[in-house]
């Protein structure tokens, strides 16, 4: 992703929120939202553009372009600063509660002087909200639910947010003289879906220059601890970073220890004890006499324990130790195995980028095939029609093979209705190369009806992939309630793949559901669901999640050669 673009995206989103809270016109807030998304999804670095260049971006007019230029020239935007000053930080915190919009947040502040999440929870408990205009018992319930969801996230951050921060810091520290290795470890290296804190490891003879560099970074807001062995800081975005510096000859042992997980480490330490050895972050030593037997590389440490090197995503004590001891570790799927993306959008619906640009960007990633799957008509706000999708098909056919032979598949993202029905009749669906189908409404049908709904969708001979199957949004919306074992079994039986949607706030299916689905024999598609060119790079998060679910290339249909994929896409149909 392009970092300056993301900064502007965040700033414009904030400005839109501020406009909404302070009672500004709704259309103005919407215009800033739209520009924020467009800039976030713009493939080129916007910090290099002047006003004229910025105005080329759809949705960006003169006034927004000028603010962006001001931001890169001065580091701030005056009107944003002014609006910020009008609103207590607590109110801005209120609108981060899922289900509570800016208008309600401002009403709470003006009528009840509520300016923090804690005060809001107290007021709900005292039943103070239900008498406010526009509120009621149901609103109280919804807000409490939103607060609970926010607290469940428990200060954990999305994998992508942690990854971007960590990669910046690793790049900075790697430049320092004396740095022999630098990498992130912990849950981030294991590609967990959310991250508590970032753990960074450096191998060097002297620790001080690295510790000092971390505390001096411009993105460091607060120093939590500053020591010889470990330094902890908090970034301006509120993310905690722990840095440890180890001696170069202990790099492997350090990485093994600080990658974790704790549960995995307990197992490796126990194996060491049985071998008359002691394993720590400094190395593997003989218990008697303390002679060092391994520490330089992870490979060496694992080998001395009788284990192959274990991919970090598997290190959760979910059977990887046993599999390793038997020599049966899976060869998990990697980004290099992926031959194409099977769920992507264009600006024909809610994507930001025209078809030809998405296709060109996909080709640059070296894909052998690429599917375009814009939204189908029942997602009404996308205004899809038969004519539009057929015209797009013509366009897809004309671009097919134009980029070093990359094949294009024309698909759609269908909406699974409450009864499991989808947007178009069979005859029309026949014309697509593949169909993703996903739930976008009626999230609370009840378990039985929801299960039946998914099973019916799987039984549709044209539905190839269930998109973001649980519809969860990390930290915002729980997954749907269905008998997933029944759904997964239906997928396996009907030849319908389950998606591992790589959008960082979805990662859906998640690792545990993948493990379950795999045990039913289901197949998977790791897709980005990209709505812009930068989002094509989210694939890595889907790959990490798939690895945590023990998926191998054979489990993942978009690692297959096109012929095998096409056979799968035909389901049981003849021809
Ligand atoms: P997080 O930060 O909550 O997302 O999860 P982790 O796994 O990154 O946990 P963290 O940051 O507390 O510690 C990083 C790694 O250091 C952890 O995965 C394993 C190792 N570690 C930390 N504390 C202990 C411990 O008490 N025993 C063992 N064996 N390993 C530990
Ligand atoms: Ca951590
Ligand atoms: Ca940590």
XYZ file of C-alpha atoms and ligand atoms in Angstrom:
608
model
C 0.000 0.000 0.000
C 1.169 3.548 -0.580
C 1.847 5.041 2.843
C 1.276 8.786 2.138
C -2.028 7.886 0.476
C -3.115 6.072 3.604
C -2.224 9.051 5.775
C -4.394 11.305 3.625
C -7.155 8.698 3.579
C -7.206 8.622 7.397
C -7.105 12.403 7.622
C -10.013 12.879 5.205
C -12.056 10.204 6.979
C -11.465 12.015 10.226
C -12.446 15.309 8.644
C -15.673 13.760 7.343
C -16.421 12.515 10.866
C -15.684 15.930 12.294
C -17.991 17.588 9.786
C -20.756 15.135 10.658
C -20.311 15.591 14.407
C -20.323 19.348 14.236
C -23.548 19.271 12.266
C -22.067 20.121 8.870
C -23.893 19.214 5.694
C -24.167 15.497 5.092
C -23.261 15.819 1.401
C -19.995 17.486 2.360
C -19.072 14.695 4.766
C -19.923 12.163 2.074
C -17.740 13.962 -0.455
C -14.761 13.716 1.905
C -15.483 10.036 2.587
C -15.528 9.360 -1.104
C -12.315 11.278 -1.737
C -10.671 9.474 1.204
C -11.432 6.089 -0.321
C -10.333 7.190 -3.767
C -6.992 8.465 -2.492
C -6.449 5.378 -0.310
C -6.997 3.211 -3.356
C -4.944 5.350 -5.749
C -1.957 3.374 -7.032
C 0.545 6.276 -7.286
C 2.028 8.164 -4.341
C -0.156 11.296 -3.932
C 2.541 13.201 -2.037
C 4.241 13.772 -5.391
C 1.176 15.340 -7.016
C 0.227 18.999 -7.368
C -3.332 20.327 -7.310
C -3.833 19.572 -11.006
C -2.502 16.026 -10.585
C -4.686 15.404 -7.553
C -7.795 16.595 -9.381
C -7.324 13.720 -11.834
C -8.353 11.357 -9.020
C -12.100 10.676 -9.198
C -13.960 12.487 -6.416
C -11.134 14.915 -5.700
C -11.990 18.536 -6.478
C -9.991 21.712 -6.102
C -10.743 22.278 -2.433
C -9.782 18.748 -1.385
C -6.708 18.803 -3.618
C -5.540 22.009 -1.935
C -5.926 20.466 1.506
C -3.823 17.489 0.446
C -1.096 19.777 -0.889
C -1.213 21.776 2.360
C -0.864 18.564 4.341
C 2.279 17.460 2.535
C 3.767 20.967 2.640
C 3.118 21.763 6.311
C 2.265 18.466 7.998
C -1.260 19.600 8.862
C -4.462 21.032 7.435
C -5.719 24.197 9.110
C -9.457 23.540 8.759
C -9.042 20.027 10.152
C -7.150 21.413 13.144
C -9.923 23.955 13.709
C -12.653 21.346 13.665
C -10.645 19.112 15.957
C -10.357 21.921 18.477
C -14.155 22.236 18.564
C -14.674 18.684 19.725
C -13.446 16.944 22.846
C -11.309 13.877 22.083
C -13.800 11.789 24.079
C -16.557 12.463 21.566
C -14.329 11.362 18.753
C -13.706 8.218 20.752
C -17.486 7.736 20.989
C -17.939 7.511 17.241
C -15.430 4.677 17.062
C -18.028 2.525 18.833
C -19.599 0.319 16.182
C -23.348 1.168 15.849
C -22.934 4.738 17.171
C -22.872 7.357 14.440
C -21.547 10.922 14.644
C -24.971 12.515 15.040
C -25.824 10.375 18.067
C -22.364 10.923 19.543
C -22.814 14.678 19.368
C -26.313 14.474 20.880
C -24.912 12.496 23.807
C -22.268 15.120 24.348
C -24.582 18.106 24.096
C -27.543 16.736 26.035
C -25.880 14.516 28.634
C -22.299 15.859 28.591
C -21.004 12.378 27.844
C -17.468 12.461 26.457
C -16.007 9.027 27.020
C -16.917 5.390 26.468
C -16.932 4.805 30.241
C -19.375 7.647 30.870
C -21.573 6.350 28.096
C -21.715 2.848 29.591
C -22.623 4.345 32.995
C -25.378 6.471 31.470
C -26.885 3.447 29.737
C -26.839 1.490 32.990
C -28.640 4.407 34.654
C -31.202 4.255 31.798
C -30.534 7.855 30.906
C -30.404 7.431 27.153
C -33.861 6.076 26.459
C -35.552 9.425 27.066
C -33.370 11.309 24.587
C -34.908 12.188 21.269
C -33.883 9.590 18.676
C -32.824 7.054 21.289
C -34.706 4.219 22.972
C -34.256 0.943 24.802
C -33.245 -0.735 21.548
C -30.599 1.938 20.913
C -29.229 1.421 24.425
C -28.947 -2.272 23.725
C -27.230 -1.705 20.382
C -24.729 0.701 21.853
C -23.888 -1.656 24.711
C -23.357 -4.374 22.130
C -21.069 -2.034 20.187
C -19.057 -1.256 23.319
C -18.720 -4.974 24.066
C -17.430 -5.654 20.566
C -14.941 -2.853 20.888
C -13.717 -4.163 24.215
C -13.476 -7.706 22.884
C -10.906 -6.463 20.421
C -9.206 -5.565 23.720
C -6.804 -3.055 22.287
C -5.613 -5.609 19.746
C -4.962 -4.238 16.299
C -5.442 -5.625 12.808
C -2.643 -7.727 11.362
C -2.207 -5.262 8.479
C -1.850 -2.247 10.789
C 0.822 -4.049 12.813
C 2.583 -5.282 9.677
C 2.914 -1.812 8.185
C 4.262 -0.344 11.424
C 6.662 -3.263 11.932
C 8.040 -3.145 8.401
C 8.800 0.557 8.788
C 10.645 -0.030 12.052
C 12.564 -3.037 10.715
C 13.658 -0.925 7.737
C 14.857 1.879 10.044
C 16.777 -0.390 12.408
C 18.312 -2.418 9.582
C 20.093 0.725 8.387
C 22.034 1.130 11.646
C 25.717 0.168 11.579
C 26.334 -3.117 13.348
C 22.936 -4.604 12.510
C 23.498 -8.227 11.492
C 19.823 -9.240 11.420
C 16.539 -7.494 12.136
C 13.057 -9.013 11.920
C 9.654 -9.012 13.548
C 8.702 -11.999 15.693
C 5.720 -12.744 17.985
C 2.121 -13.091 16.822
C 2.891 -10.893 13.818
C 5.358 -13.420 12.410
C 2.774 -16.109 13.133
C 0.268 -14.005 11.118
C -2.434 -14.021 13.775
C -5.544 -12.129 12.701
C -5.076 -9.506 15.420
C -1.906 -8.435 17.187
C -1.428 -7.453 20.837
C 1.986 -5.863 20.449
C 4.802 -5.903 17.920
C 7.970 -7.813 18.874
C 11.145 -6.878 17.036
C 14.467 -8.647 17.282
C 17.905 -7.371 16.294
C 21.168 -9.325 16.192
C 24.127 -7.053 16.974
C 27.122 -6.812 19.278
C 25.983 -3.549 20.852
C 22.368 -2.985 21.882
C 22.348 0.716 22.775
C 22.290 2.234 19.259
C 19.157 0.229 18.412
C 17.368 0.977 21.661
C 18.103 4.685 21.206
C 17.023 4.645 17.582
C 13.662 3.144 18.528
C 12.925 5.727 21.200
C 13.977 8.502 18.796
C 11.799 7.484 15.845
C 9.386 10.228 14.739
C 6.530 7.735 15.070
C 7.369 7.057 18.734
C 4.910 8.828 21.031
C 5.836 7.366 24.424
C 8.719 5.357 25.893
C 7.353 2.645 28.187
C 10.687 1.091 29.163
C 14.204 1.768 27.987
C 16.776 -0.852 28.978
C 19.831 -2.844 27.941
C 17.872 -6.031 27.093
C 14.485 -4.675 26.076
C 12.971 -1.366 25.075
C 9.226 -0.809 24.751
C 7.565 2.160 23.134
C 4.108 3.196 22.028
C 3.689 4.683 18.554
C 1.582 7.707 17.705
C -1.073 5.257 16.553
C -1.102 3.658 20.018
C 0.685 0.441 19.058
C 3.167 -1.040 21.549
C 6.516 -2.197 20.177
C 8.977 -4.368 22.147
C 12.557 -4.436 20.890
C 15.157 -6.967 22.018
C 18.753 -7.090 20.862
C 20.521 -10.444 20.959
C 24.091 -11.475 20.197
C 24.525 -12.524 16.577
C 25.360 -16.116 17.530
C 22.027 -16.375 19.408
C 19.849 -15.082 16.548
C 18.129 -18.403 15.833
C 17.370 -19.134 19.470
C 16.089 -15.584 19.976
C 13.797 -15.776 16.958
C 12.529 -19.183 18.013
C 11.773 -17.982 21.531
C 10.177 -14.629 20.693
C 8.139 -15.936 17.777
C 6.276 -18.192 20.182
C 3.565 -18.974 20.653
C 3.905 -19.582 24.348
C 2.124 -22.907 23.950
C 4.503 -23.961 21.167
C 7.529 -22.916 23.241
C 6.392 -24.964 26.191
C 6.407 -28.013 23.920
C 9.859 -27.320 22.458
C 11.294 -26.703 25.933
C 9.854 -29.976 27.188
C 11.396 -31.886 24.288
C 14.722 -30.244 25.141
C 14.463 -31.358 28.766
C 13.845 -34.958 27.672
C 17.034 -34.772 25.606
C 19.057 -33.515 28.582
C 19.067 -29.994 27.149
C 17.894 -26.567 28.188
C 16.244 -24.185 25.682
C 16.088 -20.436 26.243
C 16.205 -17.258 24.182
C 20.015 -17.530 24.346
C 20.309 -20.996 22.863
C 20.063 -24.719 23.362
C 22.517 -25.878 26.052
C 23.542 -29.163 27.673
C 21.965 -29.290 31.116
C 25.180 -30.782 32.526
C 28.076 -28.447 31.997
C 26.111 -25.868 30.015
C 27.795 -26.384 26.652
C 25.965 -24.575 23.844
C 24.755 -27.032 21.197
C 22.657 -24.799 18.903
C 21.614 -21.141 18.668
C 22.729 -19.560 15.400
C 19.706 -20.371 13.267
C 16.167 -21.586 13.928
C 16.890 -24.515 11.626
C 19.756 -25.606 13.822
C 17.697 -25.307 17.032
C 14.776 -27.318 15.651
C 17.094 -29.920 14.100
C 18.823 -30.575 17.434
C 15.348 -31.175 18.934
C 14.613 -33.772 16.244
C 12.216 -31.448 14.422
C 12.134 -29.922 10.949
C 11.942 -26.112 10.763
C 8.317 -25.275 11.471
C 6.613 -22.451 9.546
C 5.766 -19.703 12.077
C 2.052 -19.726 11.175
C 1.853 -23.310 12.466
C 3.471 -22.637 15.849
C 0.366 -22.790 18.035
C 0.643 -26.276 19.518
C -2.179 -27.458 17.286
C -0.460 -30.669 16.256
C 2.611 -29.232 14.510
C 5.016 -30.764 17.038
C 3.578 -34.263 16.596
C 3.459 -33.862 12.806
C 7.038 -32.577 12.819
C 8.308 -35.481 14.902
C 6.651 -37.900 12.465
C 8.084 -35.996 9.488
C 4.563 -35.173 8.322
C 4.422 -31.393 8.508
C 2.225 -30.004 5.710
C 3.885 -28.022 2.912
C 1.678 -24.998 3.537
C 0.580 -22.760 0.690
C 2.737 -19.673 -0.003
C 2.151 -16.497 -1.969
C 4.248 -17.917 -4.809
C 1.783 -20.796 -5.250
C -1.106 -18.477 -6.108
C -1.833 -18.357 -9.837
C -4.706 -15.907 -9.751
C -7.253 -13.928 -7.772
C -10.859 -15.118 -8.038
C -12.774 -12.327 -6.284
C -12.166 -8.715 -7.323
C -14.160 -5.592 -8.162
C -14.000 -2.667 -10.564
C -15.606 0.767 -10.686
C -18.600 -0.786 -12.427
C -19.846 -1.361 -8.880
C -18.149 -0.245 -5.656
C -14.535 -0.658 -6.770
C -12.442 2.457 -7.340
C -10.552 1.403 -10.432
C -11.552 0.745 -14.056
C -11.400 -2.820 -15.346
C -8.397 -2.325 -17.637
C -6.283 -0.891 -14.806
C -7.174 -3.694 -12.386
C -6.314 -6.230 -15.079
C -2.986 -4.563 -15.863
C -2.082 -4.517 -12.145
C -3.039 -8.184 -11.787
C -0.844 -9.058 -14.749
C 2.068 -7.239 -13.109
C 1.719 -9.580 -10.172
C 2.484 -12.400 -12.585
C -0.897 -14.101 -12.413
C -1.820 -16.801 -14.909
C -5.522 -15.977 -14.540
C -7.701 -13.329 -12.928
C -11.423 -13.140 -12.245
C -13.554 -9.991 -12.254
C -16.551 -10.433 -9.950
C -18.582 -7.258 -9.579
C -21.709 -7.142 -7.424
C -24.992 -8.578 -8.704
C -28.324 -6.618 -8.860
C -29.810 -7.531 -5.477
C -27.265 -5.371 -3.702
C -29.459 -2.488 -4.801
C -27.177 0.425 -4.102
C -24.696 -0.962 -6.629
C -27.268 -0.573 -9.447
C -26.104 -3.570 -11.434
C -28.168 -4.502 -14.511
C -28.086 -7.299 -17.070
C -26.961 -4.837 -19.712
C -24.086 -3.535 -17.619
C -22.711 -6.924 -16.707
C -23.002 -8.174 -20.298
C -21.214 -5.098 -21.579
C -18.487 -5.756 -19.015
C -18.224 -9.322 -20.284
C -17.489 -8.019 -23.791
C -14.789 -5.805 -22.340
C -13.318 -8.706 -20.339
C -13.245 -10.900 -23.451
C -11.453 -8.221 -25.411
C -8.746 -7.881 -22.729
C -8.382 -11.643 -22.300
C -4.816 -12.766 -22.947
C -3.642 -9.230 -23.769
C -1.158 -9.152 -20.864
C 1.509 -11.832 -21.383
C -1.171 -14.447 -21.838
C -2.988 -13.892 -18.507
C -6.462 -15.399 -18.878
C -9.489 -13.488 -17.654
C -12.529 -15.060 -16.092
C -15.786 -13.174 -16.052
C -17.666 -13.682 -12.826
C -19.915 -11.958 -10.357
C -20.435 -11.740 -6.621
C -23.974 -12.960 -6.077
C -26.058 -12.163 -3.011
C -27.310 -15.152 -1.067
C -30.902 -14.284 -0.148
C -32.615 -15.425 3.055
C -33.821 -18.626 1.374
C -30.481 -19.350 -0.262
C -31.677 -17.917 -3.574
C -29.358 -15.797 -5.729
C -29.760 -12.811 -8.050
C -30.149 -14.331 -11.491
C -31.897 -17.401 -12.981
C -29.878 -20.442 -14.111
C -29.860 -19.475 -17.795
C -28.230 -16.178 -17.029
C -25.764 -17.615 -14.507
C -24.684 -20.107 -17.162
C -22.929 -17.273 -18.963
C -20.406 -16.633 -16.173
C -17.060 -18.385 -15.891
C -17.476 -18.452 -12.123
C -19.752 -17.150 -9.393
C -18.798 -16.081 -5.899
C -21.854 -15.962 -3.607
C -21.971 -14.167 -0.287
C -24.317 -12.990 2.425
C -24.761 -9.214 2.498
C -28.039 -8.858 4.419
C -30.336 -10.682 6.886
C -27.468 -11.475 9.265
C -29.743 -12.658 12.072
C -31.961 -15.343 10.643
C -31.509 -17.859 13.403
C -29.208 -20.841 13.256
C -31.424 -23.301 11.400
C -32.573 -20.926 8.694
C -29.041 -19.608 8.261
C -27.628 -23.106 7.838
C -30.293 -24.014 5.286
C -29.620 -20.783 3.437
C -25.917 -21.610 2.986
C -26.530 -25.242 2.092
C -28.990 -24.168 -0.626
C -26.472 -21.726 -2.016
C -23.906 -24.547 -2.201
C -26.413 -26.728 -4.017
C -26.836 -24.118 -6.735
C -24.911 -25.606 -9.675
C -23.532 -22.163 -10.593
C -22.210 -21.106 -7.196
C -18.491 -21.879 -7.052
C -17.176 -19.984 -4.055
C -18.843 -18.892 -0.820
C -17.416 -15.389 -0.316
C -16.343 -14.232 3.171
C -18.427 -17.070 4.631
C -19.059 -15.873 8.201
C -19.359 -12.158 7.210
C -17.540 -11.183 10.402
C -15.754 -7.821 10.649
C -12.890 -7.992 13.127
C -13.635 -5.884 16.192
C -16.947 -4.760 14.678
C -19.323 -7.540 13.763
C -19.372 -11.149 14.933
C -19.752 -13.945 12.400
C -23.217 -15.273 11.533
C -24.703 -18.083 13.574
C -24.966 -21.271 11.505
C -24.087 -24.922 11.865
C -20.774 -24.481 10.133
C -19.989 -28.196 10.126
C -23.098 -28.755 8.053
C -22.187 -25.889 5.728
C -18.612 -27.139 5.317
C -19.835 -30.664 4.595
C -22.203 -29.238 1.954
C -19.293 -27.380 0.359
C -17.232 -30.553 0.175
C -20.150 -32.572 -1.204
C -21.168 -30.068 -3.889
C -17.739 -28.910 -5.036
C -18.207 -25.378 -3.697
C -15.052 -23.703 -2.426
C -14.906 -21.663 0.761
C -13.234 -18.317 0.533
C -10.368 -17.114 2.646
C -11.074 -13.417 2.101
C -7.807 -11.534 2.561
C -9.282 -8.134 3.467
C -7.507 -7.393 6.756
C -10.718 -6.609 8.672
C -12.346 -9.827 7.437
C -9.828 -12.683 7.201
C -12.862 -14.822 6.638
C -12.750 -17.797 7.013
C -10.455 -17.493 10.000
C -7.851 -20.088 10.951
C -9.987 -22.278 13.209
C -12.884 -22.449 10.775
C -10.432 -23.325 8.000
C -9.125 -26.242 10.052
C -12.684 -27.479 10.555
C -13.685 -27.015 6.932
C -10.563 -28.823 5.794
C -11.413 -31.807 7.951
C -14.658 -32.068 5.952
C -12.643 -32.210 2.730
C -13.705 -28.789 1.476
C -11.598 -26.766 -0.978
C -10.677 -23.096 -0.606
C -10.033 -19.940 -2.638
C -7.674 -17.332 -1.187
C -8.971 -14.064 -2.647
C -8.348 -10.392 -2.027
C -11.872 -9.100 -2.733
C -9.873 -6.084 -3.963
C -11.737 -2.849 -4.645
C -8.581 -1.033 -5.794
C -5.087 -1.801 -7.077
C -3.288 -1.522 -3.700
C -5.706 -4.047 -2.233
C -4.417 -6.737 -4.591
C -1.419 -6.835 -2.228
C -3.613 -7.880 0.722
C -3.187 -11.413 -0.559
C -0.363 -11.958 1.949
C -2.812 -11.722 4.870
C -5.046 -14.342 3.287
C -1.998 -16.548 2.764
C -0.958 -16.162 6.422
C -4.469 -17.074 7.547
C -4.567 -20.071 5.198
C -1.213 -21.255 6.543
C -2.570 -21.012 10.079
C -5.363 -23.285 8.831
C -2.744 -25.790 7.543
C -3.787 -25.401 3.902
C -1.551 -26.846 1.206
C -1.637 -25.847 -2.493
C -3.782 -28.883 -3.235
C -6.495 -27.470 -0.920
C -6.537 -24.096 -2.675
C -8.223 -23.947 -6.079
C -6.449 -20.775 -7.211
C -3.047 -22.456 -6.995
C -4.207 -24.958 -9.602
C -3.485 -24.783 -13.326
C -6.381 -23.236 -15.233
C -7.541 -26.560 -16.707
C -7.979 -28.107 -13.300
C -9.645 -24.951 -12.007
C -12.109 -24.910 -14.906
C -13.049 -28.519 -14.246
C -13.774 -27.602 -10.610
C -15.830 -24.581 -11.688
C -18.114 -26.799 -13.789
C -19.206 -28.545 -10.589
C -21.139 -31.612 -11.729
C -22.432 -30.087 -14.909
C -21.685 -31.821 -18.207
C -19.566 -30.124 -20.841
P 0.311 -10.867 21.184
O 1.383 -9.856 21.337
O -0.642 -10.893 22.306
O -0.400 -10.751 19.886
O 0.987 -12.331 21.171
P 2.525 -12.764 21.156
O 2.550 -14.209 20.853
O 3.309 -11.871 20.268
O 2.953 -12.598 22.665
P 3.982 -11.651 23.421
O 4.199 -10.367 22.709
O 3.512 -11.578 24.819
O 5.334 -12.485 23.436
C 6.064 -12.724 22.260
C 6.598 -14.115 22.275
O 7.590 -14.244 23.315
C 5.575 -15.178 22.609
O 4.847 -15.594 21.484
C 6.436 -16.270 23.168
C 7.531 -15.531 23.880
N 7.194 -15.445 25.313
C 6.765 -14.360 25.966
N 6.567 -14.645 27.268
C 6.848 -15.950 27.407
C 6.843 -16.870 28.516
O 6.506 -16.513 29.638
N 7.198 -18.145 28.244
C 7.569 -18.573 27.004
N 7.912 -19.821 26.804
N 7.585 -17.753 25.965
C 7.241 -16.466 26.164
Ca 3.494 -9.620 20.551
Ca 5.540 -8.430 23.314
